[in-house]
PDB file of C-alpha atoms in Angstrom:
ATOM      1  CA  UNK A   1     -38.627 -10.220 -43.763  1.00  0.00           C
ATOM      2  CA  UNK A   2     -35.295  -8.495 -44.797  1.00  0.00           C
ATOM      3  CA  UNK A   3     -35.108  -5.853 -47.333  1.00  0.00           C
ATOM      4  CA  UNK A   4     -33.040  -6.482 -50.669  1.00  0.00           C
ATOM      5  CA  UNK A   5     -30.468  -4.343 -49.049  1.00  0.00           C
ATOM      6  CA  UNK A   6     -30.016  -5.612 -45.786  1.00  0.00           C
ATOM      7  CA  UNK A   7     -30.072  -9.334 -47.781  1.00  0.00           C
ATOM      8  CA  UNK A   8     -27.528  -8.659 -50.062  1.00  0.00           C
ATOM      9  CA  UNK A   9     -25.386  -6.824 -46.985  1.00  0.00           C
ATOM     10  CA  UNK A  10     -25.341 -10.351 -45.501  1.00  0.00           C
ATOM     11  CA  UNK A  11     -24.624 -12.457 -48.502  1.00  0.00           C
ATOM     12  CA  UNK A  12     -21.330  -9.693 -48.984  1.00  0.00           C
ATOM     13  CA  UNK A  13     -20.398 -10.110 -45.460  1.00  0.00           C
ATOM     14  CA  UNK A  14     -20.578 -14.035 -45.346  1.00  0.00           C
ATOM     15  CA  UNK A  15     -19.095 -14.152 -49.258  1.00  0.00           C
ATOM     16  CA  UNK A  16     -16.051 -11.974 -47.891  1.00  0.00           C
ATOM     17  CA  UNK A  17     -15.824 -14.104 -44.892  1.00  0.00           C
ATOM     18  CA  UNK A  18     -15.192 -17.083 -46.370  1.00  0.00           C
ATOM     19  CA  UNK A  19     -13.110 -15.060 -48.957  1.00  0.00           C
ATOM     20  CA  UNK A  20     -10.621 -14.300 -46.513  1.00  0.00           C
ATOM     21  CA  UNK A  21     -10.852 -17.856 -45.163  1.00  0.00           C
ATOM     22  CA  UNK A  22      -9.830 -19.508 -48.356  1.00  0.00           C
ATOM     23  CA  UNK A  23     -12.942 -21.366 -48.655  1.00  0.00           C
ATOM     24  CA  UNK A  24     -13.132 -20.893 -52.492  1.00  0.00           C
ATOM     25  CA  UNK A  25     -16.288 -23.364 -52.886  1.00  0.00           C
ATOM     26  CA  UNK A  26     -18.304 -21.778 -50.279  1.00  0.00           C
ATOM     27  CA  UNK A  27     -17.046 -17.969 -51.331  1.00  0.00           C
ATOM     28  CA  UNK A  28     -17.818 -18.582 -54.947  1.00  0.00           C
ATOM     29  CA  UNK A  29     -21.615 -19.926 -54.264  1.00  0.00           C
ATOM     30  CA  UNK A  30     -22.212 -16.484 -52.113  1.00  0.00           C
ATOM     31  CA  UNK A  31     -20.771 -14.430 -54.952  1.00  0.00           C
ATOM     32  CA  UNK A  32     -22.910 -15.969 -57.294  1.00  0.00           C
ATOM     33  CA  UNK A  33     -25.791 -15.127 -55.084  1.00  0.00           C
ATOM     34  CA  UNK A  34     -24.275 -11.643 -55.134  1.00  0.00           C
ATOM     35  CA  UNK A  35     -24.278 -11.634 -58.926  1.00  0.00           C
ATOM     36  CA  UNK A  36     -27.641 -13.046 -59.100  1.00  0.00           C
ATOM     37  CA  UNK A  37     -29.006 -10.062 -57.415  1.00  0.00           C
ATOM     38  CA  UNK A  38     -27.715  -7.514 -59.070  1.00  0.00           C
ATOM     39  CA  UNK A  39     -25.567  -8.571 -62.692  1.00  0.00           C
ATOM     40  CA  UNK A  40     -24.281  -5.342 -63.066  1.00  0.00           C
ATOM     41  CA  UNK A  41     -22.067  -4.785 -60.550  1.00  0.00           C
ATOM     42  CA  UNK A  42     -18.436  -5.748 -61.697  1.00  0.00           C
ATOM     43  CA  UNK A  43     -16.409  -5.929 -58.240  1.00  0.00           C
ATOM     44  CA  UNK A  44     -18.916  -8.820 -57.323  1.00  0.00           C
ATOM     45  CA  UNK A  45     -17.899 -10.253 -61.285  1.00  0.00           C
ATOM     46  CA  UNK A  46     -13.638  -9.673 -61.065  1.00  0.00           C
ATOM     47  CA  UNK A  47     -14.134 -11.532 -57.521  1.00  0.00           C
ATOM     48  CA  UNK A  48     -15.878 -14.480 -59.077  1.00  0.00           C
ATOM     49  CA  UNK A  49     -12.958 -14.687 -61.553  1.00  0.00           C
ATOM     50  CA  UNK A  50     -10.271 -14.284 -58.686  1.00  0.00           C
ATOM     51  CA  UNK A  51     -11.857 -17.470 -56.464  1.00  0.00           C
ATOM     52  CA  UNK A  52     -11.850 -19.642 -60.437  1.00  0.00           C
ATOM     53  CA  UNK A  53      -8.276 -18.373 -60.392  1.00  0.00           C
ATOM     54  CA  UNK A  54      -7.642 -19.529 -57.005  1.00  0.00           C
ATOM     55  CA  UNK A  55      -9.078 -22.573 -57.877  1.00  0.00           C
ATOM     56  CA  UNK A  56      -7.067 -22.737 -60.822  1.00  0.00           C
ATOM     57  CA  UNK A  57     -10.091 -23.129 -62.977  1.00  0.00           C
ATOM     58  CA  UNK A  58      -8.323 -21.142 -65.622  1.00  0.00           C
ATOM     59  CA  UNK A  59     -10.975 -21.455 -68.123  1.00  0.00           C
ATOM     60  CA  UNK A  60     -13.747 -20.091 -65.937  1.00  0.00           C
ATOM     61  CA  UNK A  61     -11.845 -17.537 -64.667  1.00  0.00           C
ATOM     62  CA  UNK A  62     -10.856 -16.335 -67.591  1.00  0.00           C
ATOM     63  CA  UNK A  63     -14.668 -16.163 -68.637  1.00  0.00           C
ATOM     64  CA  UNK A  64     -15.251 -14.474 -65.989  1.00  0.00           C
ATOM     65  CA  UNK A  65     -12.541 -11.806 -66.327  1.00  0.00           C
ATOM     66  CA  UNK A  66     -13.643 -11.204 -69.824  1.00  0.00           C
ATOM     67  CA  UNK A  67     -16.823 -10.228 -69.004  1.00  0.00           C
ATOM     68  CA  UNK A  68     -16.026  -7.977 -66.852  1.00  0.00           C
ATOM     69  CA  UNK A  69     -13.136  -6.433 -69.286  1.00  0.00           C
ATOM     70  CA  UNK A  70     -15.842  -5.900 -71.951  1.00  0.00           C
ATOM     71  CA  UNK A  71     -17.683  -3.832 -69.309  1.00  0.00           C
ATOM     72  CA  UNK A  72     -15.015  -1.928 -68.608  1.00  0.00           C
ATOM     73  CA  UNK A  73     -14.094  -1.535 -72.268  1.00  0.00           C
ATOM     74  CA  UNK A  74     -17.556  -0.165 -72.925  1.00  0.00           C
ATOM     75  CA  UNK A  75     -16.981   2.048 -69.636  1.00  0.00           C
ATOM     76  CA  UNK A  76     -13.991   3.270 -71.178  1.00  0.00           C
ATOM     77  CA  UNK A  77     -12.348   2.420 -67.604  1.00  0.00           C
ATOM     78  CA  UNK A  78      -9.557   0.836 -68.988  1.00  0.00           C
ATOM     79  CA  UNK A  79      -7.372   0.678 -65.703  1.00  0.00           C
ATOM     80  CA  UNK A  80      -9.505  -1.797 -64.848  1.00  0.00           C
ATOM     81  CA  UNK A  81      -9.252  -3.870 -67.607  1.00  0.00           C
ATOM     82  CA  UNK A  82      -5.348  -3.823 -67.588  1.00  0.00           C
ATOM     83  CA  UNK A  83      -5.551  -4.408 -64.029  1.00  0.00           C
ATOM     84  CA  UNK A  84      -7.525  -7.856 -64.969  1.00  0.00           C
ATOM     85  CA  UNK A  85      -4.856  -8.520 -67.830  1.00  0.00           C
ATOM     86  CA  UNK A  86      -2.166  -7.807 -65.270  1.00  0.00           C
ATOM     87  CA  UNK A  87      -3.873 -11.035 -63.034  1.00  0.00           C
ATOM     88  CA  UNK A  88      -3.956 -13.231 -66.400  1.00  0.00           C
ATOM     89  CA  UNK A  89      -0.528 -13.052 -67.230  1.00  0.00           C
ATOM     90  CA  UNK A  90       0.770 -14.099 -63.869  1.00  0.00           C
ATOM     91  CA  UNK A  91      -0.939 -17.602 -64.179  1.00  0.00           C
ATOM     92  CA  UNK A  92       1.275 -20.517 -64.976  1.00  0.00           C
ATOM     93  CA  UNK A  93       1.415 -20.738 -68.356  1.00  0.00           C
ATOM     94  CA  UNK A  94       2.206 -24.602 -68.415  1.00  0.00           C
ATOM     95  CA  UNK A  95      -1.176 -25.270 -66.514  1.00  0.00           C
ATOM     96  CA  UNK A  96      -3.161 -23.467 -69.332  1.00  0.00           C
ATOM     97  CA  UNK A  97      -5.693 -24.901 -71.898  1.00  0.00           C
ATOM     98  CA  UNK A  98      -3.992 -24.044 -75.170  1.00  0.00           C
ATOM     99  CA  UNK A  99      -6.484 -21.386 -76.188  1.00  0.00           C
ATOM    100  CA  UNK A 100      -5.638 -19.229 -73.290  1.00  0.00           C
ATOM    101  CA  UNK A 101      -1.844 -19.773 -73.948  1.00  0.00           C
ATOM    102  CA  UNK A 102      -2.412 -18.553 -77.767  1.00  0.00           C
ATOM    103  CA  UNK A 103      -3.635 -15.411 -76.358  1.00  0.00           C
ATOM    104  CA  UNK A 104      -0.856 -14.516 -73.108  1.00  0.00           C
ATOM    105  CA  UNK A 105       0.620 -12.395 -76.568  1.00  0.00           C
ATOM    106  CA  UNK A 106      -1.961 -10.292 -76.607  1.00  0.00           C
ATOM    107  CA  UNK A 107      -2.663  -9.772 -73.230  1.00  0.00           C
ATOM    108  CA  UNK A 108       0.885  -9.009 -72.727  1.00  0.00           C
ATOM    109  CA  UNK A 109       0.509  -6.327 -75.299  1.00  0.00           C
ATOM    110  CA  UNK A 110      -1.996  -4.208 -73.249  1.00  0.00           C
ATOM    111  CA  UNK A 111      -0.351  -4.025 -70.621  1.00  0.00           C
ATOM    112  CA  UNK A 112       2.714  -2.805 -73.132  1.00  0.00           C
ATOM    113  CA  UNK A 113       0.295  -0.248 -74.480  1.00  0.00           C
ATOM    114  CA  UNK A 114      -0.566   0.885 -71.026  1.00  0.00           C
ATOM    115  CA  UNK A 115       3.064   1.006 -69.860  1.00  0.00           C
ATOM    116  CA  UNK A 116       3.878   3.302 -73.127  1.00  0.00           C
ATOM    117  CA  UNK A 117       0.829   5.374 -72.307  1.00  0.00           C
ATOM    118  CA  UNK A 118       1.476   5.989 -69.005  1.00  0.00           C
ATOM    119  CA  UNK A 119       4.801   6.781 -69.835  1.00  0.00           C
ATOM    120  CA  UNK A 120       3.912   9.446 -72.364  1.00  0.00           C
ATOM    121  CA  UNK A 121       5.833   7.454 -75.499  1.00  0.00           C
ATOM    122  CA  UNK A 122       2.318   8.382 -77.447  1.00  0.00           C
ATOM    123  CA  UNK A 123       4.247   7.212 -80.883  1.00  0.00           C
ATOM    124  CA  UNK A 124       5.366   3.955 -79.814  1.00  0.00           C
ATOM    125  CA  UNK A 125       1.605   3.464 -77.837  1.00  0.00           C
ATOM    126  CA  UNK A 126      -0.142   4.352 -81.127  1.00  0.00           C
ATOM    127  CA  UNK A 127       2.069   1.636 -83.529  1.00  0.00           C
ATOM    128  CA  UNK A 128       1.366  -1.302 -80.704  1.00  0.00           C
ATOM    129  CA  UNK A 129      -2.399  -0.514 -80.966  1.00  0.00           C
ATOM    130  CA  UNK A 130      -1.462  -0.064 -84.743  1.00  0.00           C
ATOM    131  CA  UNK A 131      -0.349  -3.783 -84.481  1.00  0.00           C
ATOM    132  CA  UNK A 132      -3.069  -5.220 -82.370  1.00  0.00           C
ATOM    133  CA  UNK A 133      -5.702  -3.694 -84.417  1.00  0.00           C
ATOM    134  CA  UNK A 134      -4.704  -5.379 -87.350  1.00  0.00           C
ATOM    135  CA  UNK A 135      -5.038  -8.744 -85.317  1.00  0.00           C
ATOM    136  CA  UNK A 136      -8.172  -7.851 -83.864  1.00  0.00           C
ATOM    137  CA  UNK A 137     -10.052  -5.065 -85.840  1.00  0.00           C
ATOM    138  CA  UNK A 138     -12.799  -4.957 -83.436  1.00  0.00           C
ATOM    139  CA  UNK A 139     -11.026  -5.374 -80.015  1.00  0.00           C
ATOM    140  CA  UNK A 140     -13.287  -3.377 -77.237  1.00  0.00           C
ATOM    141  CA  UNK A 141     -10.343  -3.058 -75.497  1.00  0.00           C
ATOM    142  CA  UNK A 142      -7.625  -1.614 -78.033  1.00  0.00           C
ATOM    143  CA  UNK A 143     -10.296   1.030 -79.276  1.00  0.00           C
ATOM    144  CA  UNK A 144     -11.059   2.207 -75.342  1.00  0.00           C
ATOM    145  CA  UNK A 145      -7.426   2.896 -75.257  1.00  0.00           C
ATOM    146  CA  UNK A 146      -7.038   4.550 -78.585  1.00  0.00           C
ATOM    147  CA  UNK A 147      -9.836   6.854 -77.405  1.00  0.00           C
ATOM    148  CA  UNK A 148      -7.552   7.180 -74.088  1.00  0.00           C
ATOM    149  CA  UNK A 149      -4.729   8.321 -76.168  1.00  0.00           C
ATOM    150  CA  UNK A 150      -6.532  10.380 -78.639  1.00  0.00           C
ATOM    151  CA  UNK A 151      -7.910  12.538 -75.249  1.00  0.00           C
ATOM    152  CA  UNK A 152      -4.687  12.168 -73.785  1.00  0.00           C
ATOM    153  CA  UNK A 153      -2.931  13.829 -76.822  1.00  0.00           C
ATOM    154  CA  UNK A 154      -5.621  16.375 -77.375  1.00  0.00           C
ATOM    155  CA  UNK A 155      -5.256  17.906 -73.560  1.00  0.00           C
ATOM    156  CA  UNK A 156      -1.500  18.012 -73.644  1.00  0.00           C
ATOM    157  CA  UNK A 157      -0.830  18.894 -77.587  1.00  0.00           C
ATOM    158  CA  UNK A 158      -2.095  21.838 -79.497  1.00  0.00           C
ATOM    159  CA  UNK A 159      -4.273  21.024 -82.579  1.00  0.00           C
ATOM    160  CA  UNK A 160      -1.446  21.584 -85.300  1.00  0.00           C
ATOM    161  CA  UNK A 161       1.169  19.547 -82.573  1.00  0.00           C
ATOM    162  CA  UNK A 162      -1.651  16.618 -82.075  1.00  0.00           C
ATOM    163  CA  UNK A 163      -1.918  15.622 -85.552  1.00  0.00           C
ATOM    164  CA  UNK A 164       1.594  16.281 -85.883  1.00  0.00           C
ATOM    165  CA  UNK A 165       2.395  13.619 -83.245  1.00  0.00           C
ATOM    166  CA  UNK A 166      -0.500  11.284 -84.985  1.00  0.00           C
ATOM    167  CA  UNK A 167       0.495  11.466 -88.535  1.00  0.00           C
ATOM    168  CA  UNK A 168       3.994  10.990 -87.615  1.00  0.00           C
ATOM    169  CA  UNK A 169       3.093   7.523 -85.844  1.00  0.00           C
ATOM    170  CA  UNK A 170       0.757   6.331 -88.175  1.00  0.00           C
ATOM    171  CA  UNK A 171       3.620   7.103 -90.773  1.00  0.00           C
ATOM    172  CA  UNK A 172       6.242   5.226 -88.795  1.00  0.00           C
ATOM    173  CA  UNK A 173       3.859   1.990 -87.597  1.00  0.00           C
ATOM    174  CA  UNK A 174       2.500   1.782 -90.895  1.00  0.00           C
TER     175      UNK A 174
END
């Protein structure tokens, strides 16, 4: 009898097989044996949400995807979660269910936020979260990057600068 280990080693290496082979039915019942053994591990989810994408089964992907963006949310590993929003916003939009086209707006504005981020504009980051937090007051994913910004500011700004730089934003955003 196998270990877990060694069982789950050779669910991965058949699940990536067929992965690579394009076999999207057969790939996506091995990653769900993945997930089954261990729920917490998030490459094993964002896969299962790339093979529904690949299968254009926008809906479940987009389940999918979501639950692994509120993990990374909570993580606070909010690279990942833009890199998720990054795969959603290439789909075709004419091939989505209507509730996933209401939200490309706000998908699109992460990845806005990150670009202005990563860019250092810290003013014009904090009135797009400004914006999208007035949509969504309790949006896992806007306050993981507020906290990003808030530590980003505090290790590059001196106190008196940082709240400078924050008051000034919130003043301009509204």
């Amino acid at each position: 009898m196998d270990s877990p280990n060694t069982e789950k080693a050779k669910v991965l290496k058949q699940a990536q097989a067929l992965f690579r082979e394009g076999q999207w039915d057969k790939a996506l019942v091995e990653y769900e044996k993945l997930q089954a053994m261990d729920k917490t591990d998030l490459e094993v989810i964002v896969i299962l949400g790339d093979i529904h994408s690949k299968k254009r089964s926008y809906q479940s992907a987009f389940a999918t995807y979501e639950k692994a963006v509120a993990e990374f949310s909570t993580l606070r590993q909010t690279d990942n979660a833009i890199l998720i929003y990054k795969k959603i916003v290439k789909w075709d939009m004419a091939k989505l269910p209507v509730e996933l086209r209401m939200n490309m707006n706000i998908f699109q504005s992460y990845l806005e936020i990150d670009e202005e981020l990563k860019g250092g504009r810290t003013d014009v980051a904090i009135g797009l979260l400004g914006k999208l937090l007035k949509l969504r007051p309790k949006d896992h994913l806007a306050h993981a990057m507020l906290k990003d910004l808030g530590d980003m500011i505090e290790k590059t700004k001196p106190t008196l600068q940082r709240y400078q730089i924050l008051a000034e934003a919130f003043l301009k955003h509204g």
